[in-house]
Coordinates of N, CA, C and O in Angstrom, one line a residue:
X1 N -36.5 -3.1 -11.7 CA -36.0 -3.4 -10.4 C -35.0 -4.6 -10.4 O -34.0 -4.6 -9.7
X2 N -35.2 -5.5 -11.3 CA -34.3 -6.7 -11.4 C -32.9 -6.2 -11.8 O -31.9 -6.7 -11.3
X3 N -32.8 -5.3 -12.7 CA -31.5 -4.8 -13.2 C -30.8 -4.1 -12.1 O -29.6 -4.2 -11.9
X4 N -31.5 -3.3 -11.3 CA -31.0 -2.6 -10.2 C -30.4 -3.5 -9.1 O -29.3 -3.3 -8.6
X5 N -31.2 -4.6 -8.8 CA -30.7 -5.6 -7.8 C -29.4 -6.2 -8.3 O -28.4 -6.3 -7.6
X6 N -29.4 -6.6 -9.6 CA -28.2 -7.2 -10.2 C -27.0 -6.3 -10.1 O -25.9 -6.6 -9.7
X7 N -27.2 -5.0 -10.5 CA -26.1 -4.0 -10.5 C -25.6 -3.8 -9.1 O -24.4 -3.7 -8.9
X8 N -26.5 -3.6 -8.1 CA -26.1 -3.3 -6.8 C -25.3 -4.5 -6.2 O -24.3 -4.3 -5.5
X9 N -25.8 -5.7 -6.4 CA -25.1 -6.9 -5.9 C -23.7 -7.1 -6.5 O -22.8 -7.3 -5.7
X10 N -23.6 -6.8 -7.7 CA -22.3 -7.0 -8.4 C -21.3 -5.8 -7.9 O -20.1 -6.0 -8.0
X11 N -21.9 -4.7 -7.5 CA -21.1 -3.6 -7.0 C -20.6 -3.8 -5.5 O -19.9 -3.0 -5.0
X12 N -21.1 -4.9 -4.9 CA -20.6 -5.3 -3.6 C -21.6 -5.0 -2.5 O -21.3 -5.1 -1.3
X13 N -22.8 -4.5 -2.8 CA -23.8 -4.2 -1.7 C -24.3 -5.5 -1.1 O -24.4 -6.5 -1.7
X14 N -24.6 -5.4 0.2 CA -25.2 -6.5 0.9 C -26.6 -6.7 0.6 O -27.3 -5.8 0.0
X15 N -27.2 -7.9 0.9 CA -28.6 -8.2 0.6 C -29.5 -7.2 1.3 O -30.5 -6.7 0.8
X16 N -29.2 -6.9 2.6 CA -30.0 -6.1 3.4 C -30.0 -4.6 2.8 O -31.0 -3.9 2.8
X17 N -28.8 -4.2 2.4 CA -28.7 -2.8 1.8 C -29.5 -2.7 0.5 O -30.2 -1.7 0.3
X18 N -29.5 -3.8 -0.3 CA -30.2 -3.8 -1.6 C -31.7 -3.8 -1.3 O -32.5 -3.1 -1.9
X19 N -32.1 -4.5 -0.3 CA -33.5 -4.6 0.1 C -34.0 -3.2 0.5 O -35.1 -2.8 0.1
X20 N -33.2 -2.5 1.3 CA -33.6 -1.1 1.7 C -33.7 -0.2 0.5 O -34.6 0.6 0.4
X21 N -32.7 -0.3 -0.4 CA -32.7 0.6 -1.5 C -33.8 0.4 -2.5 O -34.2 1.3 -3.2
X22 N -34.2 -0.8 -2.6 CA -35.2 -1.2 -3.6 C -36.6 -1.3 -3.0 O -37.6 -1.7 -3.7
X23 N -36.7 -1.1 -1.7 CA -38.0 -1.3 -1.0 C -38.6 -2.7 -1.2 O -39.8 -2.9 -1.4
X24 N -37.7 -3.7 -1.1 CA -38.1 -5.1 -1.2 C -37.7 -5.8 0.1 O -37.0 -5.2 0.9
X25 N -38.2 -7.0 0.3 CA -37.8 -7.8 1.5 C -36.5 -8.4 1.2 O -36.1 -8.7 0.1
X26 N -35.8 -8.7 2.3 CA -34.4 -9.4 2.1 C -34.6 -10.7 1.5 O -33.8 -11.1 0.6
X27 N -35.6 -11.4 1.9 CA -35.8 -12.8 1.3 C -36.1 -12.7 -0.2 O -35.7 -13.6 -0.9
X28 N -36.8 -11.7 -0.7 CA -37.1 -11.6 -2.1 C -35.8 -11.3 -2.8 O -35.5 -11.9 -3.9
X29 N -34.9 -10.4 -2.3 CA -33.7 -10.1 -2.9 C -32.8 -11.3 -2.9 O -32.1 -11.7 -3.9
X30 N -32.7 -12.0 -1.8 CA -31.9 -13.2 -1.7 C -32.3 -14.3 -2.6 O -31.5 -14.9 -3.3
X31 N -33.6 -14.5 -2.7 CA -34.1 -15.6 -3.7 C -33.8 -15.2 -5.1 O -33.5 -16.1 -5.9
X32 N -34.0 -13.9 -5.5 CA -33.7 -13.5 -6.8 C -32.3 -13.7 -7.2 O -31.9 -14.2 -8.2
X33 N -31.4 -13.3 -6.3 CA -29.9 -13.5 -6.5 C -29.6 -14.9 -6.6 O -28.7 -15.3 -7.4
X34 N -30.2 -15.7 -5.7 CA -29.9 -17.2 -5.7 C -30.3 -17.8 -7.0 O -29.6 -18.6 -7.6
X35 N -31.6 -17.5 -7.5 CA -32.1 -18.1 -8.7 C -31.3 -17.8 -9.9 O -31.2 -18.5 -10.8
X36 N -30.8 -16.5 -9.9 CA -30.1 -16.0 -11.1 C -28.6 -16.1 -11.0 O -27.8 -15.5 -11.8
X37 N -28.1 -16.7 -9.9 CA -26.6 -16.9 -9.7 C -25.9 -15.6 -9.7 O -24.8 -15.4 -10.4
X38 N -26.4 -14.6 -9.0 CA -25.8 -13.3 -8.9 C -25.0 -13.2 -7.6 O -25.6 -13.4 -6.5
X39 N -23.7 -13.0 -7.7 CA -22.9 -12.9 -6.5 C -22.2 -11.6 -6.5 O -22.0 -10.9 -7.5
X40 N -21.8 -11.3 -5.3 CA -21.1 -10.0 -5.0 C -19.6 -10.1 -5.5 O -19.0 -11.2 -5.2
X41 N -19.1 -9.1 -6.1 CA -17.7 -9.1 -6.4 C -17.1 -7.8 -5.8 O -17.5 -6.7 -6.0
X42 N -16.1 -8.1 -5.0 CA -15.4 -7.0 -4.2 C -14.2 -6.6 -5.0 O -13.4 -7.4 -5.4
X43 N -13.9 -5.3 -5.1 CA -12.7 -4.8 -5.7 C -11.8 -4.2 -4.6 O -12.3 -3.6 -3.7
X44 N -10.5 -4.3 -4.9 CA -9.5 -3.8 -4.0 C -8.3 -3.5 -4.8 O -8.2 -4.0 -5.9
X45 N -7.3 -2.8 -4.2 CA -6.1 -2.5 -5.0 C -4.9 -3.3 -4.3 O -4.9 -3.5 -3.1
X46 N -3.9 -3.6 -5.1 CA -2.7 -4.2 -4.7 C -2.0 -3.3 -3.7 O -1.9 -2.1 -4.0
X47 N -1.6 -3.8 -2.6 CA -0.9 -2.9 -1.6 C 0.4 -2.3 -2.1 O 0.8 -1.3 -1.6
X48 N 1.0 -3.0 -3.0 CA 2.3 -2.5 -3.5 C 2.2 -1.6 -4.7 O 2.7 -0.5 -4.7
X49 N 1.6 -2.0 -5.8 CA 1.6 -1.2 -7.0 C 0.2 -0.5 -7.3 O 0.2 0.4 -8.2
X50 N -0.8 -0.9 -6.6 CA -2.1 -0.2 -6.8 C -3.0 -0.8 -7.9 O -4.0 -0.2 -8.2
X51 N -2.6 -1.9 -8.5 CA -3.4 -2.5 -9.6 C -4.7 -3.0 -9.0 O -4.7 -3.5 -7.8
X52 N -5.8 -2.8 -9.7 CA -7.1 -3.3 -9.1 C -7.1 -4.9 -9.0 O -6.6 -5.5 -9.9
X53 N -7.6 -5.4 -7.9 CA -7.8 -6.8 -7.7 C -9.2 -7.1 -7.6 O -10.0 -6.4 -7.1
X54 N -9.6 -8.3 -8.2 CA -11.0 -8.7 -8.1 C -11.1 -9.8 -6.9 O -10.3 -10.8 -7.0
X55 N -11.9 -9.5 -5.9 CA -12.0 -10.4 -4.8 C -13.3 -11.3 -5.0 O -14.3 -10.8 -5.3
X56 N -13.1 -12.6 -5.0 CA -14.2 -13.5 -5.2 C -14.8 -13.9 -3.8 O -14.0 -14.3 -2.9
X57 N -16.1 -13.9 -3.6 CA -16.7 -14.3 -2.4 C -16.4 -15.8 -2.1 O -16.4 -16.6 -3.0
X58 N -16.2 -16.1 -0.8 CA -16.0 -17.5 -0.5 C -14.5 -17.9 -0.6 O -14.2 -19.1 -0.3
X59 N -13.7 -17.0 -1.0 CA -12.2 -17.3 -1.2 C -11.4 -16.3 -0.3 O -11.9 -15.2 0.0
X60 N -10.2 -16.7 0.0 CA -9.4 -15.8 0.8 C -9.1 -14.5 0.0 O -8.8 -14.6 -1.2
X61 N -9.1 -13.4 0.7 CA -8.9 -12.1 0.0 C -7.4 -12.0 -0.3 O -6.5 -12.3 0.5
X62 N -7.1 -11.6 -1.5 CA -5.7 -11.3 -1.9 C -5.4 -9.9 -1.6 O -6.2 -9.0 -1.7
X63 N -4.1 -9.6 -1.3 CA -3.7 -8.3 -1.0 C -2.7 -7.8 -2.1 O -2.4 -6.6 -2.2
X64 N -2.2 -8.7 -2.9 CA -1.1 -8.4 -3.9 C -1.5 -9.0 -5.2 O -2.1 -10.0 -5.3
X65 N -1.1 -8.3 -6.3 CA -1.4 -8.8 -7.6 C -0.5 -10.0 -8.1 O -0.9 -10.8 -8.9
X66 N 0.7 -10.0 -7.5 CA 1.6 -11.1 -7.9 C 2.7 -11.3 -6.7 O 2.7 -10.6 -5.8
X67 N 3.4 -12.4 -6.9 CA 4.4 -12.7 -5.9 C 5.5 -11.6 -5.7 O 6.0 -11.4 -4.6
X68 N 5.9 -11.0 -6.8 CA 6.9 -10.0 -6.8 C 6.4 -8.8 -5.9 O 7.2 -8.3 -5.1
X69 N 5.2 -8.4 -6.1 CA 4.6 -7.3 -5.3 C 4.6 -7.7 -3.8 O 4.9 -6.8 -3.0
X70 N 4.2 -8.9 -3.5 CA 4.1 -9.4 -2.2 C 5.5 -9.3 -1.5 O 5.7 -8.7 -0.4
X71 N 6.5 -9.8 -2.2 CA 7.9 -9.8 -1.7 C 8.4 -8.3 -1.5 O 9.0 -8.0 -0.5
X72 N 8.2 -7.5 -2.5 CA 8.6 -6.1 -2.4 C 8.0 -5.4 -1.2 O 8.6 -4.6 -0.5
X73 N 6.7 -5.6 -1.1 CA 6.0 -4.9 0.0 C 6.5 -5.3 1.4 O 6.8 -4.5 2.2
X74 N 6.7 -6.6 1.6 CA 7.2 -7.1 2.8 C 8.6 -6.7 3.1 O 9.0 -6.4 4.2
X75 N 9.5 -6.6 2.0 CA 10.8 -6.2 2.2 C 10.9 -4.7 2.6 O 11.8 -4.3 3.4
X76 N 10.0 -3.9 2.1 CA 10.0 -2.5 2.5 C 9.3 -2.1 3.8 O 9.5 -1.0 4.3
X77 N 8.5 -3.1 4.3 CA 7.8 -2.8 5.6 C 8.2 -3.7 6.7 O 7.5 -3.9 7.7
X78 N 9.4 -4.3 6.6 CA 9.9 -5.3 7.6 C 10.0 -4.7 9.0 O 9.6 -5.3 9.9
X79 N 10.4 -3.4 9.1 CA 10.6 -2.8 10.4 C 9.3 -2.5 11.1 O 9.2 -2.4 12.3
X80 N 8.2 -2.3 10.3 CA 6.9 -2.0 10.9 C 6.2 -3.2 11.5 O 5.3 -3.1 12.3
X81 N 6.6 -4.4 11.1 CA 5.9 -5.6 11.5 C 6.5 -6.1 12.9 O 7.7 -6.1 13.1
X82 N 5.6 -6.6 13.7 CA 6.1 -7.2 15.0 C 6.2 -8.7 14.8 O 5.3 -9.4 14.3
X83 N 7.4 -9.3 15.1 CA 7.6 -10.7 14.8 C 7.6 -11.5 16.1 O 8.0 -12.7 16.1
X84 N 7.3 -10.9 17.2 CA 7.3 -11.6 18.5 C 8.7 -11.7 19.1 O 8.9 -12.3 20.2
X85 N 9.6 -11.0 18.5 CA 11.0 -11.0 19.0 C 11.4 -9.5 19.3 O 11.0 -8.6 18.6
X86 N 12.1 -9.3 20.4 CA 12.5 -7.9 20.7 C 14.0 -7.8 20.6 O 14.8 -8.5 20.5

C-alpha cells in the first residue's frame, strides 16, 4: 500500500483521491506523505513547442519551456489577446 500511495501522489493525485483509492483515511495518507517527504509533481506541456514541463508544487506554474517559446507564442497570438484598448 505504501508503494501505491507514493506512486499515486507523484502522479499528481490529491490526498483525498488517494485515500479513496487505497481505502485509507485522509489523515493517514497525509501523515505518510509528510513523514516520507512525498510531494505531488504535475506535468504539463509547453504551449509553443509541446515539450513536457515539470510543475513543482508551491511554485508558479510555467507555461513555456524557455524564453524563446514564450516570445514566439505571444507574437503569434497577439490578435487573440485583449489589451484593454479598442
